[in-house]
């Protein structure tokens, strides 16, 4: 049994135990947390994964002091590779994020199907591990929701959106529609680097920058076998210069939305 699974088992066991200790059957408990008894049963049997909203409500009704949300966070961290966890902490604290996606749609803007296809490119990953990583990626995207979301500016190479190869059309249609939905949200800006641009600084590779409320910058570089957190002054200065370069070469927000719609049109 993996680490993520053991955390999930603990959550299920504690949900059952504390509900029972409160003297509530599934029907009564469902009325209090505003979820159906069938969903309560599915969660406790491991047939459904409890959402953050579900666990927040369980914490409130059962008076746990935030136990279930804390356990969920622990499980979410365990699903991520060890080398990625330092960046994950910085990303969750960031008020602003600046992301350059060179040849793929950035993880924060991926659909589940797109993420699954990306992870399946690593043939060493088992199907179960792929699903764990997809769930972790979707959890990671929660920083873009809620009442006080992080502000994201993403620059993406147009070629990343034109991968409509055989068997990929439906997946890419879903991804581009999702990207359009994201690009129209007030706290998310998507800018495309057009195909005809030629050489540009983004060809050095993908990266993401996070700015925290206390004014500190942290960066993250992807590579073929992992990733590297960048927080020293010289490294951050280089990444900020690269960011200014790719952002200045990219299309405007509306031009980018129009181009995504143009790319999508023949496939819908």
PDB file of C-alpha atoms in Angstrom:
ATOM      1  CA  UNK A   1       0.000   0.000   0.000  1.00  0.00           C
ATOM      2  CA  UNK A   2       1.462   3.382  -1.044  1.00  0.00           C
ATOM      3  CA  UNK A   3       1.744   6.512   1.009  1.00  0.00           C
ATOM      4  CA  UNK A   4      -1.164   8.222  -0.716  1.00  0.00           C
ATOM      5  CA  UNK A   5      -3.398   5.214  -0.197  1.00  0.00           C
ATOM      6  CA  UNK A   6      -2.579   4.997   3.508  1.00  0.00           C
ATOM      7  CA  UNK A   7      -3.587   8.641   3.942  1.00  0.00           C
ATOM      8  CA  UNK A   8      -6.852   7.989   2.105  1.00  0.00           C
ATOM      9  CA  UNK A   9      -7.552   4.985   4.352  1.00  0.00           C
ATOM     10  CA  UNK A  10      -6.941   7.114   7.458  1.00  0.00           C
ATOM     11  CA  UNK A  11      -9.386   9.754   6.215  1.00  0.00           C
ATOM     12  CA  UNK A  12     -12.097   7.168   5.536  1.00  0.00           C
ATOM     13  CA  UNK A  13     -11.589   5.443   8.871  1.00  0.00           C
ATOM     14  CA  UNK A  14     -11.719   8.702  10.813  1.00  0.00           C
ATOM     15  CA  UNK A  15     -14.811   9.880   8.958  1.00  0.00           C
ATOM     16  CA  UNK A  16     -16.618   6.676   9.964  1.00  0.00           C
ATOM     17  CA  UNK A  17     -15.284   6.715  13.523  1.00  0.00           C
ATOM     18  CA  UNK A  18     -16.103  10.342  14.288  1.00  0.00           C
ATOM     19  CA  UNK A  19     -19.533  10.131  12.669  1.00  0.00           C
ATOM     20  CA  UNK A  20     -20.283   7.102  14.848  1.00  0.00           C
ATOM     21  CA  UNK A  21     -18.892   8.795  17.955  1.00  0.00           C
ATOM     22  CA  UNK A  22     -21.245  11.713  17.294  1.00  0.00           C
ATOM     23  CA  UNK A  23     -24.163   9.254  17.257  1.00  0.00           C
ATOM     24  CA  UNK A  24     -25.086  10.019  13.656  1.00  0.00           C
ATOM     25  CA  UNK A  25     -26.190   7.509  11.051  1.00  0.00           C
ATOM     26  CA  UNK A  26     -25.372   8.241   7.423  1.00  0.00           C
ATOM     27  CA  UNK A  27     -28.779   9.788   6.709  1.00  0.00           C
ATOM     28  CA  UNK A  28     -28.653  12.210   9.650  1.00  0.00           C
ATOM     29  CA  UNK A  29     -25.026  13.030   9.008  1.00  0.00           C
ATOM     30  CA  UNK A  30     -25.840  13.683   5.341  1.00  0.00           C
ATOM     31  CA  UNK A  31     -28.508  16.208   6.329  1.00  0.00           C
ATOM     32  CA  UNK A  32     -26.032  18.064   8.532  1.00  0.00           C
ATOM     33  CA  UNK A  33     -23.225  18.215   5.993  1.00  0.00           C
ATOM     34  CA  UNK A  34     -25.635  18.758   3.047  1.00  0.00           C
ATOM     35  CA  UNK A  35     -24.589  15.675   1.092  1.00  0.00           C
ATOM     36  CA  UNK A  36     -26.659  12.635   0.134  1.00  0.00           C
ATOM     37  CA  UNK A  37     -26.467   9.445   2.233  1.00  0.00           C
ATOM     38  CA  UNK A  38     -25.362   7.588  -0.903  1.00  0.00           C
ATOM     39  CA  UNK A  39     -22.345   9.879  -1.252  1.00  0.00           C
ATOM     40  CA  UNK A  40     -21.558   9.536   2.467  1.00  0.00           C
ATOM     41  CA  UNK A  41     -21.562   5.761   2.022  1.00  0.00           C
ATOM     42  CA  UNK A  42     -19.440   5.895  -1.149  1.00  0.00           C
ATOM     43  CA  UNK A  43     -16.821   8.081   0.554  1.00  0.00           C
ATOM     44  CA  UNK A  44     -16.622   5.876   3.632  1.00  0.00           C
ATOM     45  CA  UNK A  45     -16.296   2.737   1.480  1.00  0.00           C
ATOM     46  CA  UNK A  46     -13.584   4.278  -0.678  1.00  0.00           C
ATOM     47  CA  UNK A  47     -15.810   4.337  -3.765  1.00  0.00           C
ATOM     48  CA  UNK A  48     -15.691   8.138  -4.044  1.00  0.00           C
ATOM     49  CA  UNK A  49     -12.951  10.638  -3.251  1.00  0.00           C
ATOM     50  CA  UNK A  50     -14.028  13.393  -0.833  1.00  0.00           C
ATOM     51  CA  UNK A  51     -13.550  16.905  -2.186  1.00  0.00           C
ATOM     52  CA  UNK A  52     -12.018  19.759  -0.222  1.00  0.00           C
ATOM     53  CA  UNK A  53     -15.493  21.242   0.305  1.00  0.00           C
ATOM     54  CA  UNK A  54     -16.743  17.889   1.629  1.00  0.00           C
ATOM     55  CA  UNK A  55     -13.887  17.615   4.145  1.00  0.00           C
ATOM     56  CA  UNK A  56     -14.238  21.238   5.257  1.00  0.00           C
ATOM     57  CA  UNK A  57     -17.899  20.574   6.016  1.00  0.00           C
ATOM     58  CA  UNK A  58     -17.013  17.347   7.847  1.00  0.00           C
ATOM     59  CA  UNK A  59     -14.521  19.275   9.987  1.00  0.00           C
ATOM     60  CA  UNK A  60     -17.200  21.842  10.854  1.00  0.00           C
ATOM     61  CA  UNK A  61     -19.961  19.346  11.686  1.00  0.00           C
ATOM     62  CA  UNK A  62     -17.742  16.926  13.605  1.00  0.00           C
ATOM     63  CA  UNK A  63     -15.715  19.648  15.352  1.00  0.00           C
ATOM     64  CA  UNK A  64     -12.321  18.227  14.386  1.00  0.00           C
ATOM     65  CA  UNK A  65     -10.351  21.458  14.374  1.00  0.00           C
ATOM     66  CA  UNK A  66      -9.446  21.018  10.693  1.00  0.00           C
ATOM     67  CA  UNK A  67      -8.248  17.403  10.914  1.00  0.00           C
ATOM     68  CA  UNK A  68      -9.637  16.230   7.571  1.00  0.00           C
ATOM     69  CA  UNK A  69      -8.412  19.216   5.586  1.00  0.00           C
ATOM     70  CA  UNK A  70      -4.951  18.725   7.101  1.00  0.00           C
ATOM     71  CA  UNK A  71      -4.982  15.016   6.216  1.00  0.00           C
ATOM     72  CA  UNK A  72      -6.049  15.830   2.671  1.00  0.00           C
ATOM     73  CA  UNK A  73      -3.167  18.261   2.330  1.00  0.00           C
ATOM     74  CA  UNK A  74      -0.761  15.595   3.583  1.00  0.00           C
ATOM     75  CA  UNK A  75      -2.099  13.107   1.062  1.00  0.00           C
ATOM     76  CA  UNK A  76      -1.890  15.668  -1.738  1.00  0.00           C
ATOM     77  CA  UNK A  77       1.773  16.320  -0.972  1.00  0.00           C
ATOM     78  CA  UNK A  78       2.546  12.605  -0.869  1.00  0.00           C
ATOM     79  CA  UNK A  79       1.170  12.132  -4.384  1.00  0.00           C
ATOM     80  CA  UNK A  80       3.738  14.556  -5.785  1.00  0.00           C
ATOM     81  CA  UNK A  81       7.331  13.484  -6.529  1.00  0.00           C
ATOM     82  CA  UNK A  82       9.751  14.331  -3.726  1.00  0.00           C
ATOM     83  CA  UNK A  83      11.750  16.707  -5.930  1.00  0.00           C
ATOM     84  CA  UNK A  84       8.577  18.717  -6.680  1.00  0.00           C
ATOM     85  CA  UNK A  85       7.405  19.275  -3.113  1.00  0.00           C
ATOM     86  CA  UNK A  86       9.599  22.327  -2.291  1.00  0.00           C
ATOM     87  CA  UNK A  87       8.170  24.152  -5.309  1.00  0.00           C
ATOM     88  CA  UNK A  88       4.649  23.068  -4.389  1.00  0.00           C
ATOM     89  CA  UNK A  89       5.004  24.847  -1.048  1.00  0.00           C
ATOM     90  CA  UNK A  90       6.250  28.024  -2.721  1.00  0.00           C
ATOM     91  CA  UNK A  91       3.491  27.867  -5.335  1.00  0.00           C
ATOM     92  CA  UNK A  92       0.752  27.587  -2.742  1.00  0.00           C
ATOM     93  CA  UNK A  93       2.082  30.682  -0.965  1.00  0.00           C
ATOM     94  CA  UNK A  94       2.364  32.706  -4.173  1.00  0.00           C
ATOM     95  CA  UNK A  95       0.081  35.665  -4.796  1.00  0.00           C
ATOM     96  CA  UNK A  96       1.225  35.922  -8.418  1.00  0.00           C
ATOM     97  CA  UNK A  97       2.486  33.249 -10.794  1.00  0.00           C
ATOM     98  CA  UNK A  98       4.218  33.688 -14.129  1.00  0.00           C
ATOM     99  CA  UNK A  99       4.538  30.585 -16.245  1.00  0.00           C
ATOM    100  CA  UNK A 100       6.159  29.811 -19.582  1.00  0.00           C
ATOM    101  CA  UNK A 101       5.024  26.595 -21.227  1.00  0.00           C
ATOM    102  CA  UNK A 102       7.406  25.796 -24.050  1.00  0.00           C
ATOM    103  CA  UNK A 103       6.029  22.706 -25.798  1.00  0.00           C
ATOM    104  CA  UNK A 104       3.104  21.717 -23.565  1.00  0.00           C
ATOM    105  CA  UNK A 105       0.170  23.394 -21.877  1.00  0.00           C
ATOM    106  CA  UNK A 106       1.328  24.324 -18.338  1.00  0.00           C
ATOM    107  CA  UNK A 107       0.202  21.971 -15.575  1.00  0.00           C
ATOM    108  CA  UNK A 108      -1.928  24.602 -13.861  1.00  0.00           C
ATOM    109  CA  UNK A 109      -4.055  24.891 -17.016  1.00  0.00           C
ATOM    110  CA  UNK A 110      -4.280  21.233 -18.024  1.00  0.00           C
ATOM    111  CA  UNK A 111      -7.420  19.143 -18.177  1.00  0.00           C
ATOM    112  CA  UNK A 112      -7.435  15.722 -16.533  1.00  0.00           C
ATOM    113  CA  UNK A 113      -7.352  14.005 -19.944  1.00  0.00           C
ATOM    114  CA  UNK A 114      -4.422  16.089 -21.158  1.00  0.00           C
ATOM    115  CA  UNK A 115      -2.491  15.529 -17.921  1.00  0.00           C
ATOM    116  CA  UNK A 116      -3.179  11.802 -18.147  1.00  0.00           C
ATOM    117  CA  UNK A 117      -1.823  11.688 -21.702  1.00  0.00           C
ATOM    118  CA  UNK A 118       1.294  13.575 -20.615  1.00  0.00           C
ATOM    119  CA  UNK A 119       1.984  11.272 -17.672  1.00  0.00           C
ATOM    120  CA  UNK A 120       1.453   8.186 -19.849  1.00  0.00           C
ATOM    121  CA  UNK A 121       4.442   9.275 -21.931  1.00  0.00           C
ATOM    122  CA  UNK A 122       6.553   7.933 -19.062  1.00  0.00           C
ATOM    123  CA  UNK A 123       6.243   4.197 -19.646  1.00  0.00           C
ATOM    124  CA  UNK A 124       7.736   3.456 -16.214  1.00  0.00           C
ATOM    125  CA  UNK A 125       4.577   4.746 -14.502  1.00  0.00           C
ATOM    126  CA  UNK A 126       1.890   2.216 -13.618  1.00  0.00           C
ATOM    127  CA  UNK A 127      -1.756   3.052 -14.453  1.00  0.00           C
ATOM    128  CA  UNK A 128      -2.482   3.565 -10.738  1.00  0.00           C
ATOM    129  CA  UNK A 129       0.470   5.931 -10.375  1.00  0.00           C
ATOM    130  CA  UNK A 130      -0.666   7.883 -13.425  1.00  0.00           C
ATOM    131  CA  UNK A 131      -4.097   8.363 -11.852  1.00  0.00           C
ATOM    132  CA  UNK A 132      -2.505   9.475  -8.577  1.00  0.00           C
ATOM    133  CA  UNK A 133      -0.467  12.070 -10.447  1.00  0.00           C
ATOM    134  CA  UNK A 134      -3.511  13.295 -12.382  1.00  0.00           C
ATOM    135  CA  UNK A 135      -5.417  13.740  -9.100  1.00  0.00           C
ATOM    136  CA  UNK A 136      -2.451  15.610  -7.624  1.00  0.00           C
ATOM    137  CA  UNK A 137      -2.273  17.908 -10.627  1.00  0.00           C
ATOM    138  CA  UNK A 138      -5.964  18.763 -10.384  1.00  0.00           C
ATOM    139  CA  UNK A 139      -5.573  19.392  -6.651  1.00  0.00           C
ATOM    140  CA  UNK A 140      -2.678  21.711  -7.416  1.00  0.00           C
ATOM    141  CA  UNK A 141      -4.976  23.798  -9.618  1.00  0.00           C
ATOM    142  CA  UNK A 142      -7.095  24.675  -6.576  1.00  0.00           C
ATOM    143  CA  UNK A 143      -4.856  27.726  -6.011  1.00  0.00           C
ATOM    144  CA  UNK A 144      -6.615  29.299  -8.994  1.00  0.00           C
ATOM    145  CA  UNK A 145     -10.046  28.956  -7.374  1.00  0.00           C
ATOM    146  CA  UNK A 146     -11.717  30.146  -4.206  1.00  0.00           C
ATOM    147  CA  UNK A 147     -12.310  33.650  -2.908  1.00  0.00           C
ATOM    148  CA  UNK A 148      -8.686  34.795  -3.115  1.00  0.00           C
ATOM    149  CA  UNK A 149      -7.057  32.956  -6.027  1.00  0.00           C
ATOM    150  CA  UNK A 150      -3.495  33.372  -7.173  1.00  0.00           C
ATOM    151  CA  UNK A 151      -3.089  35.553 -10.263  1.00  0.00           C
ATOM    152  CA  UNK A 152      -1.570  33.606 -13.135  1.00  0.00           C
ATOM    153  CA  UNK A 153       0.004  34.901 -16.325  1.00  0.00           C
ATOM    154  CA  UNK A 154       0.957  32.122 -18.733  1.00  0.00           C
ATOM    155  CA  UNK A 155       2.914  32.366 -21.970  1.00  0.00           C
ATOM    156  CA  UNK A 156       2.511  29.305 -24.205  1.00  0.00           C
ATOM    157  CA  UNK A 157       4.098  28.441 -27.541  1.00  0.00           C
ATOM    158  CA  UNK A 158       1.408  28.204 -30.220  1.00  0.00           C
ATOM    159  CA  UNK A 159       2.838  24.880 -31.388  1.00  0.00           C
ATOM    160  CA  UNK A 160       1.765  23.320 -28.065  1.00  0.00           C
ATOM    161  CA  UNK A 161      -1.863  23.940 -29.073  1.00  0.00           C
ATOM    162  CA  UNK A 162      -1.600  22.418 -32.539  1.00  0.00           C
ATOM    163  CA  UNK A 163      -0.919  18.796 -31.593  1.00  0.00           C
ATOM    164  CA  UNK A 164      -4.054  17.421 -33.259  1.00  0.00           C
ATOM    165  CA  UNK A 165      -2.449  14.138 -34.288  1.00  0.00           C
ATOM    166  CA  UNK A 166      -4.431  10.953 -34.954  1.00  0.00           C
ATOM    167  CA  UNK A 167      -6.328   9.975 -31.827  1.00  0.00           C
ATOM    168  CA  UNK A 168      -5.592  13.289 -30.120  1.00  0.00           C
ATOM    169  CA  UNK A 169      -8.296  15.509 -31.602  1.00  0.00           C
ATOM    170  CA  UNK A 170     -10.947  15.000 -28.915  1.00  0.00           C
ATOM    171  CA  UNK A 171      -8.382  15.411 -26.150  1.00  0.00           C
ATOM    172  CA  UNK A 172      -7.037  18.633 -27.687  1.00  0.00           C
ATOM    173  CA  UNK A 173     -10.512  20.069 -28.283  1.00  0.00           C
ATOM    174  CA  UNK A 174     -11.283  19.597 -24.593  1.00  0.00           C
ATOM    175  CA  UNK A 175      -7.959  21.125 -23.605  1.00  0.00           C
ATOM    176  CA  UNK A 176      -8.327  24.190 -25.819  1.00  0.00           C
ATOM    177  CA  UNK A 177     -11.888  24.802 -24.643  1.00  0.00           C
ATOM    178  CA  UNK A 178     -10.658  24.622 -21.063  1.00  0.00           C
ATOM    179  CA  UNK A 179      -7.799  26.984 -21.891  1.00  0.00           C
ATOM    180  CA  UNK A 180     -10.282  29.479 -23.333  1.00  0.00           C
ATOM    181  CA  UNK A 181     -12.415  29.265 -20.202  1.00  0.00           C
ATOM    182  CA  UNK A 182      -9.334  29.899 -18.062  1.00  0.00           C
ATOM    183  CA  UNK A 183      -8.096  32.751 -20.272  1.00  0.00           C
ATOM    184  CA  UNK A 184     -11.392  34.601 -19.809  1.00  0.00           C
ATOM    185  CA  UNK A 185     -11.243  34.494 -16.020  1.00  0.00           C
ATOM    186  CA  UNK A 186     -10.228  37.865 -14.538  1.00  0.00           C
ATOM    187  CA  UNK A 187      -7.215  36.556 -12.598  1.00  0.00           C
ATOM    188  CA  UNK A 188      -5.770  34.419 -15.410  1.00  0.00           C
ATOM    189  CA  UNK A 189      -4.024  35.770 -18.497  1.00  0.00           C
ATOM    190  CA  UNK A 190      -2.919  33.551 -21.356  1.00  0.00           C
ATOM    191  CA  UNK A 191      -0.557  34.838 -24.046  1.00  0.00           C
ATOM    192  CA  UNK A 192       0.623  32.863 -27.077  1.00  0.00           C
ATOM    193  CA  UNK A 193       4.017  32.945 -28.775  1.00  0.00           C
ATOM    194  CA  UNK A 194       3.018  32.717 -32.463  1.00  0.00           C
ATOM    195  CA  UNK A 195       4.535  30.097 -34.744  1.00  0.00           C
ATOM    196  CA  UNK A 196       6.131  32.706 -37.009  1.00  0.00           C
ATOM    197  CA  UNK A 197       8.098  34.318 -34.195  1.00  0.00           C
ATOM    198  CA  UNK A 198      11.343  32.470 -34.889  1.00  0.00           C
ATOM    199  CA  UNK A 199      14.033  32.215 -32.226  1.00  0.00           C
ATOM    200  CA  UNK A 200      13.031  33.484 -28.791  1.00  0.00           C
ATOM    201  CA  UNK A 201      14.146  33.174 -25.162  1.00  0.00           C
ATOM    202  CA  UNK A 202      11.412  30.668 -24.372  1.00  0.00           C
ATOM    203  CA  UNK A 203      13.252  28.030 -26.387  1.00  0.00           C
ATOM    204  CA  UNK A 204      15.635  27.628 -23.446  1.00  0.00           C
ATOM    205  CA  UNK A 205      12.822  25.670 -21.779  1.00  0.00           C
ATOM    206  CA  UNK A 206       9.741  25.919 -19.540  1.00  0.00           C
ATOM    207  CA  UNK A 207       9.758  27.619 -16.155  1.00  0.00           C
ATOM    208  CA  UNK A 208       7.406  29.068 -13.577  1.00  0.00           C
ATOM    209  CA  UNK A 209       7.886  31.977 -11.187  1.00  0.00           C
ATOM    210  CA  UNK A 210       6.041  32.659  -7.944  1.00  0.00           C
ATOM    211  CA  UNK A 211       5.849  35.986  -6.114  1.00  0.00           C
ATOM    212  CA  UNK A 212       4.802  35.846  -2.468  1.00  0.00           C
ATOM    213  CA  UNK A 213       3.030  38.563  -0.525  1.00  0.00           C
ATOM    214  CA  UNK A 214       6.271  39.387   1.303  1.00  0.00           C
ATOM    215  CA  UNK A 215       7.944  40.282  -1.998  1.00  0.00           C
ATOM    216  CA  UNK A 216      10.111  37.194  -2.532  1.00  0.00           C
ATOM    217  CA  UNK A 217      10.476  35.466  -5.899  1.00  0.00           C
ATOM    218  CA  UNK A 218      10.952  31.725  -6.334  1.00  0.00           C
ATOM    219  CA  UNK A 219      11.353  29.848  -9.616  1.00  0.00           C
ATOM    220  CA  UNK A 220      11.064  26.293 -10.834  1.00  0.00           C
ATOM    221  CA  UNK A 221      12.705  24.672 -13.859  1.00  0.00           C
ATOM    222  CA  UNK A 222      11.419  21.467 -15.455  1.00  0.00           C
ATOM    223  CA  UNK A 223      13.792  18.946 -16.972  1.00  0.00           C
ATOM    224  CA  UNK A 224      13.635  15.396 -18.321  1.00  0.00           C
ATOM    225  CA  UNK A 225      14.187  13.646 -14.971  1.00  0.00           C
ATOM    226  CA  UNK A 226      12.763  16.058 -12.413  1.00  0.00           C
ATOM    227  CA  UNK A 227      12.968  19.726 -11.642  1.00  0.00           C
ATOM    228  CA  UNK A 228      14.922  22.376  -9.784  1.00  0.00           C
ATOM    229  CA  UNK A 229      13.775  25.098  -7.414  1.00  0.00           C
ATOM    230  CA  UNK A 230      15.555  28.403  -8.007  1.00  0.00           C
ATOM    231  CA  UNK A 231      15.698  30.983  -5.240  1.00  0.00           C
ATOM    232  CA  UNK A 232      19.197  32.476  -5.338  1.00  0.00           C
ATOM    233  CA  UNK A 233      19.566  36.052  -6.571  1.00  0.00           C
ATOM    234  CA  UNK A 234      21.548  35.350  -9.749  1.00  0.00           C
ATOM    235  CA  UNK A 235      19.300  32.521 -10.908  1.00  0.00           C
ATOM    236  CA  UNK A 236      16.142  34.505 -10.274  1.00  0.00           C
ATOM    237  CA  UNK A 237      17.567  37.521 -12.118  1.00  0.00           C
ATOM    238  CA  UNK A 238      18.141  35.298 -15.168  1.00  0.00           C
ATOM    239  CA  UNK A 239      14.635  33.847 -15.055  1.00  0.00           C
ATOM    240  CA  UNK A 240      13.040  37.268 -14.642  1.00  0.00           C
ATOM    241  CA  UNK A 241      14.956  38.513 -17.702  1.00  0.00           C
ATOM    242  CA  UNK A 242      13.803  35.480 -19.659  1.00  0.00           C
ATOM    243  CA  UNK A 243      10.244  36.110 -18.528  1.00  0.00           C
ATOM    244  CA  UNK A 244      10.302  39.736 -19.661  1.00  0.00           C
ATOM    245  CA  UNK A 245      11.622  38.587 -23.030  1.00  0.00           C
ATOM    246  CA  UNK A 246       8.990  35.896 -23.693  1.00  0.00           C
ATOM    247  CA  UNK A 247       6.171  38.065 -22.370  1.00  0.00           C
ATOM    248  CA  UNK A 248       7.160  40.961 -24.648  1.00  0.00           C
ATOM    249  CA  UNK A 249       7.320  38.607 -27.663  1.00  0.00           C
ATOM    250  CA  UNK A 250       3.883  37.119 -26.976  1.00  0.00           C
ATOM    251  CA  UNK A 251       0.558  38.240 -28.384  1.00  0.00           C
ATOM    252  CA  UNK A 252      -1.855  40.349 -26.346  1.00  0.00           C
ATOM    253  CA  UNK A 253      -4.501  38.696 -24.200  1.00  0.00           C
ATOM    254  CA  UNK A 254      -7.309  39.228 -26.717  1.00  0.00           C
ATOM    255  CA  UNK A 255      -5.147  38.307 -29.703  1.00  0.00           C
ATOM    256  CA  UNK A 256      -4.263  35.073 -27.915  1.00  0.00           C
ATOM    257  CA  UNK A 257      -7.899  34.248 -27.189  1.00  0.00           C
ATOM    258  CA  UNK A 258      -8.735  34.914 -30.849  1.00  0.00           C
ATOM    259  CA  UNK A 259      -5.889  32.632 -31.979  1.00  0.00           C
ATOM    260  CA  UNK A 260      -6.984  29.795 -29.682  1.00  0.00           C
ATOM    261  CA  UNK A 261     -10.487  30.075 -31.118  1.00  0.00           C
ATOM    262  CA  UNK A 262      -9.022  30.014 -34.647  1.00  0.00           C
ATOM    263  CA  UNK A 263      -6.985  26.882 -33.860  1.00  0.00           C
ATOM    264  CA  UNK A 264     -10.056  25.213 -32.378  1.00  0.00           C
ATOM    265  CA  UNK A 265     -12.529  26.108 -35.129  1.00  0.00           C
ATOM    266  CA  UNK A 266     -11.672  23.390 -37.728  1.00  0.00           C
ATOM    267  CA  UNK A 267     -12.038  20.692 -35.052  1.00  0.00           C
ATOM    268  CA  UNK A 268     -15.468  21.666 -33.712  1.00  0.00           C
TER     269      UNK A 268
END
